Coordinates of C-alpha atoms in Angstrom, one line a residue:
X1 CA -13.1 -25.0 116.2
X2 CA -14.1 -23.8 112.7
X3 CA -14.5 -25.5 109.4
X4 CA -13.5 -22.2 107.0
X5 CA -17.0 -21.5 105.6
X6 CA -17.5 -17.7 106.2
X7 CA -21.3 -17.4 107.3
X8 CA -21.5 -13.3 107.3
X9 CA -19.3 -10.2 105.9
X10 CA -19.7 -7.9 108.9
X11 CA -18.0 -4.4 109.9
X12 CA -16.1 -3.1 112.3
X13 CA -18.5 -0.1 113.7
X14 CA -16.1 1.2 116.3
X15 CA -12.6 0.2 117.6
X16 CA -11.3 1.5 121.5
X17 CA -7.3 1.3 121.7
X18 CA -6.4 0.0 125.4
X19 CA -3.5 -0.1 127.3
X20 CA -1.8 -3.2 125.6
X21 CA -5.1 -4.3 123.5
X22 CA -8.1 -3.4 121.3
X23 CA -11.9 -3.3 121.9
X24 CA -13.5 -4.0 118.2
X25 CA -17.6 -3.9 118.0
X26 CA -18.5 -6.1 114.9
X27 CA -21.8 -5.8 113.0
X28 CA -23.3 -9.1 112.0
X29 CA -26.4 -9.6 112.3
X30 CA -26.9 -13.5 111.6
X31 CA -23.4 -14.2 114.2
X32 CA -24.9 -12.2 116.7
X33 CA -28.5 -13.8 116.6
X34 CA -27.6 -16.7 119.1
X35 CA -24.3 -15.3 120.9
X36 CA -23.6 -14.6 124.4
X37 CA -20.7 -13.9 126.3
X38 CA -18.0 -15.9 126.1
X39 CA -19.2 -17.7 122.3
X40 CA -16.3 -17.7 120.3
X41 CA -16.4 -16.1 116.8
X42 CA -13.7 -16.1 114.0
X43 CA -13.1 -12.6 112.8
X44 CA -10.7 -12.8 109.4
X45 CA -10.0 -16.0 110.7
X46 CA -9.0 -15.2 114.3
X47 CA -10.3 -16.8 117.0
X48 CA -12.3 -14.2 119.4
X49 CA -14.4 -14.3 122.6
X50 CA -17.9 -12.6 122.6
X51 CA -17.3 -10.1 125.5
X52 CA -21.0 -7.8 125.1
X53 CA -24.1 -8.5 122.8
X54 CA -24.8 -4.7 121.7
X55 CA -28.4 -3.7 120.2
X56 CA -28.7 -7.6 118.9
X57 CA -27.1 -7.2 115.7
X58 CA -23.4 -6.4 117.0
X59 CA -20.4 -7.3 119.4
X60 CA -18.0 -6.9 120.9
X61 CA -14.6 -8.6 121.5
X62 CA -10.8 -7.5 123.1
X63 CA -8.2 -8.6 121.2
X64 CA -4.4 -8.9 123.2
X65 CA -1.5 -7.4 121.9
X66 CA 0.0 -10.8 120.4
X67 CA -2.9 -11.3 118.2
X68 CA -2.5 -7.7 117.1
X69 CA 0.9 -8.0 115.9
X70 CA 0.8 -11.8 114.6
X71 CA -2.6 -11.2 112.8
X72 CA -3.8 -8.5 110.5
X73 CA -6.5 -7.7 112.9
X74 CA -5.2 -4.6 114.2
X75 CA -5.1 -2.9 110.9
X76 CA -9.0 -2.8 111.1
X77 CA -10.6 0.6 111.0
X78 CA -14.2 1.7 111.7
X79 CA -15.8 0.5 108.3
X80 CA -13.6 -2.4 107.6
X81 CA -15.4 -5.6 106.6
X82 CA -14.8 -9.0 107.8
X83 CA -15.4 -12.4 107.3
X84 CA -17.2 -14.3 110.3
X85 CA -18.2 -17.4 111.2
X86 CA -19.9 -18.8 114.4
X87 CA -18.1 -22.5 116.3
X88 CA -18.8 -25.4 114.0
X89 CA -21.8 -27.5 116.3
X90 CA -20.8 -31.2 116.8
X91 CA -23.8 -31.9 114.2
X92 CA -23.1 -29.8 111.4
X93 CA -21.4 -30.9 108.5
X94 CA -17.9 -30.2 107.8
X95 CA -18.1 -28.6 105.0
X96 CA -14.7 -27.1 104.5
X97 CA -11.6 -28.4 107.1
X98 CA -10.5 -28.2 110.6
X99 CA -10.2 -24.4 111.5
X100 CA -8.4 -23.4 114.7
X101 CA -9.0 -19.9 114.4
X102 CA -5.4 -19.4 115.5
X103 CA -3.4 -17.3 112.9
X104 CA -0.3 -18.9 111.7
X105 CA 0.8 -15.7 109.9
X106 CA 0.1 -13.6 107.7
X107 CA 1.0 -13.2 103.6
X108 CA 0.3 -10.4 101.2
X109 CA -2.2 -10.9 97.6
X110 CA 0.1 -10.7 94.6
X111 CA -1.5 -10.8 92.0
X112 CA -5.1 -11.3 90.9
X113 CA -5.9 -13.2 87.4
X114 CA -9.8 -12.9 86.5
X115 CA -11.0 -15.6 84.5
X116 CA -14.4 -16.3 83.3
X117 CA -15.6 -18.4 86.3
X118 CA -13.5 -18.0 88.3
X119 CA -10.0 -16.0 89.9
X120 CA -6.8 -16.8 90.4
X121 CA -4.9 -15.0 93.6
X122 CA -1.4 -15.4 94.4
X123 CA -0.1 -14.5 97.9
X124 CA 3.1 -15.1 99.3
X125 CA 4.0 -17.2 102.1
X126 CA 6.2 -16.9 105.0
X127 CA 9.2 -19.1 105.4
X128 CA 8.3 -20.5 108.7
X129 CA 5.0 -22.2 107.6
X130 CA 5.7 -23.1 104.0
X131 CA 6.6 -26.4 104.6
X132 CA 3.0 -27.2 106.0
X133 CA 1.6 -26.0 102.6
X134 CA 1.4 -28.6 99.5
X135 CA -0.9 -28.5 96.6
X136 CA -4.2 -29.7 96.9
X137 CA -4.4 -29.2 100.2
X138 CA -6.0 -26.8 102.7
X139 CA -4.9 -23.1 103.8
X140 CA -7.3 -21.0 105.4
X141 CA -7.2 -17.3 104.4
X142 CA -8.7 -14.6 106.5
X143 CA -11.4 -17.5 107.9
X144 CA -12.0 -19.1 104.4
X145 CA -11.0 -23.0 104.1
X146 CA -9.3 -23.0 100.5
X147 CA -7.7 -25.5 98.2
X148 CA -4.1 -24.9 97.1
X149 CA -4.1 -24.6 93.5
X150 CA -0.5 -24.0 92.8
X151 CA 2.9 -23.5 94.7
X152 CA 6.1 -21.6 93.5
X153 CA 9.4 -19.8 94.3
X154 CA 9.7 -15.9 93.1
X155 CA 13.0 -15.1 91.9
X156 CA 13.0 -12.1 94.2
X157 CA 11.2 -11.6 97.6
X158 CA 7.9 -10.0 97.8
X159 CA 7.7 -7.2 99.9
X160 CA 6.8 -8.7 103.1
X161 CA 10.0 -10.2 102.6
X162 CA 9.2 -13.8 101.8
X163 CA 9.7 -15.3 98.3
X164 CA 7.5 -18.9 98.5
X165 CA 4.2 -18.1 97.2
X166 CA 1.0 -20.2 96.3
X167 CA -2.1 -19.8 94.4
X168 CA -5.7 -20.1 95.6
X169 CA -9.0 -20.5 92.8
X170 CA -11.8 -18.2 94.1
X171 CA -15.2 -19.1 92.7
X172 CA -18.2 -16.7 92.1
X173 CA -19.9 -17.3 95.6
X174 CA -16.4 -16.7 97.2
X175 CA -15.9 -13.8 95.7
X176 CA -19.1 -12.6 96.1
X177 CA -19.2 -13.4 99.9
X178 CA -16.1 -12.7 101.9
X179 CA -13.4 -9.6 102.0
X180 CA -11.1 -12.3 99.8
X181 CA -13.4 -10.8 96.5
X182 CA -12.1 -7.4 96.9
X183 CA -8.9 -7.6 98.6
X184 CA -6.6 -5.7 96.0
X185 CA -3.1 -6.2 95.3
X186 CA -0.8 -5.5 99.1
X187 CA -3.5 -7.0 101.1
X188 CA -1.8 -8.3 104.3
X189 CA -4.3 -11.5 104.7
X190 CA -4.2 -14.0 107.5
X191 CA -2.8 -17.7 107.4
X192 CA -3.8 -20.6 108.8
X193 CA -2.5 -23.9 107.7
X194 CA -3.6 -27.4 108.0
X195 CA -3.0 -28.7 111.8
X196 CA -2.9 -32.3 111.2
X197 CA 0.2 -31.0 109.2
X198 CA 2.2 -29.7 112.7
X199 CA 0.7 -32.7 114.2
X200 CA 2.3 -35.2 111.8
X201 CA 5.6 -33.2 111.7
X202 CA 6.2 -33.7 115.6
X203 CA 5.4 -37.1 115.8
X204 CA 7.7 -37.5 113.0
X205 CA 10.4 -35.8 114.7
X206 CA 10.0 -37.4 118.2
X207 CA 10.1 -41.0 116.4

């Protein structure tokens, strides 16, 4: 479990293509400071299991071919940063929501509107988890817990093929801090939404 608050921006430093998954070694030094095999680590939001400890400021992790294809991690390259965040500890604070680290799907960034504070980004959302989005509520984007700032329709589909979209309000230490600050325009980004959403949704429909 995750609460959404990036801790590190590491980088991929090499990637191994296997049979029917991926070997990625991360650098981050402040992740790596206390892991061991079998910690779990968000990477962009995605769940992953510590496998090796390498030179005590990297890992690395395999990643199966579901979570390839259902995430955006398998378009990482040697050099590609990435947000990361360790387990939330049973007596930290929860200082952004319940994360599963289990990628709902993915969108694509929009647009970007700058403003003096702050930045606007639109990304779109897929069909199948836009119910589970409402404004004011939590999404977590490539790892980072967000507020929904705004929700709309496009009157044509983006080109990931999905026309519901919704608007996220970056601030300076978010932008400054995760991949979300210079992710331009046809970013494919991971999406995460609110599980006590799902949760309420099947009780609902088995009442």
């Amino acid at each position: 479990m995750f609460t959404g608050i990036v801790e590190e921006l590491g980088e991929i430093v090499a990637t191994e293509q296997l049979a029917d998954a991926a070997r990625l070694t991360i650098r981050g030094k402040l992740v790596t400071s206390d892991a061991g095999h079998g910690d779990s680590i968000a990477v962009n939001g995605v769940c992953l299991t510590v496998v090796d400890v390498v030179d005590g400021d990297s890992f690395t992790v395999d990643v199966m071919a579901e979570t390839l294809n259902r995430s955006s991690i398998g378009a990482l390259v040697e050099g590609s940063r990435v947000n990361l965040e360790r387990a939330a500890a049973l007596d930290s604070r929860l200082g952004g929501h319940l994360v599963q680290g289990h990628v709902d799907g993915t969108g694509t960034v929009l647009s970007r509107t700058p403003s003096e504070n702050w930045e606007i980004v639109r990304i779109s959302l897929p069909d199948a988890i836009a119910r589970y989005v409402v404004e004011k509520g939590s999404i977590t984007v490539d790892g980072v817990s967000l507020t929904v700032s705004g929700l709309g329709i496009a009157d044509d589909a983006a080109a990931d093929g999905n026309r519901d979209w919704f608007e996220v309000s970056l601030i300076p230490t978010t932008l400054a801090l995760t991949v979300l600050g210079t992710a331009p325009v046809g970013t494919t980004v991971n999406l995460e939404v609110d599980v006590i959403a799902k949760y309420v949704e099947r009780l609902a429909q088995r009442g």
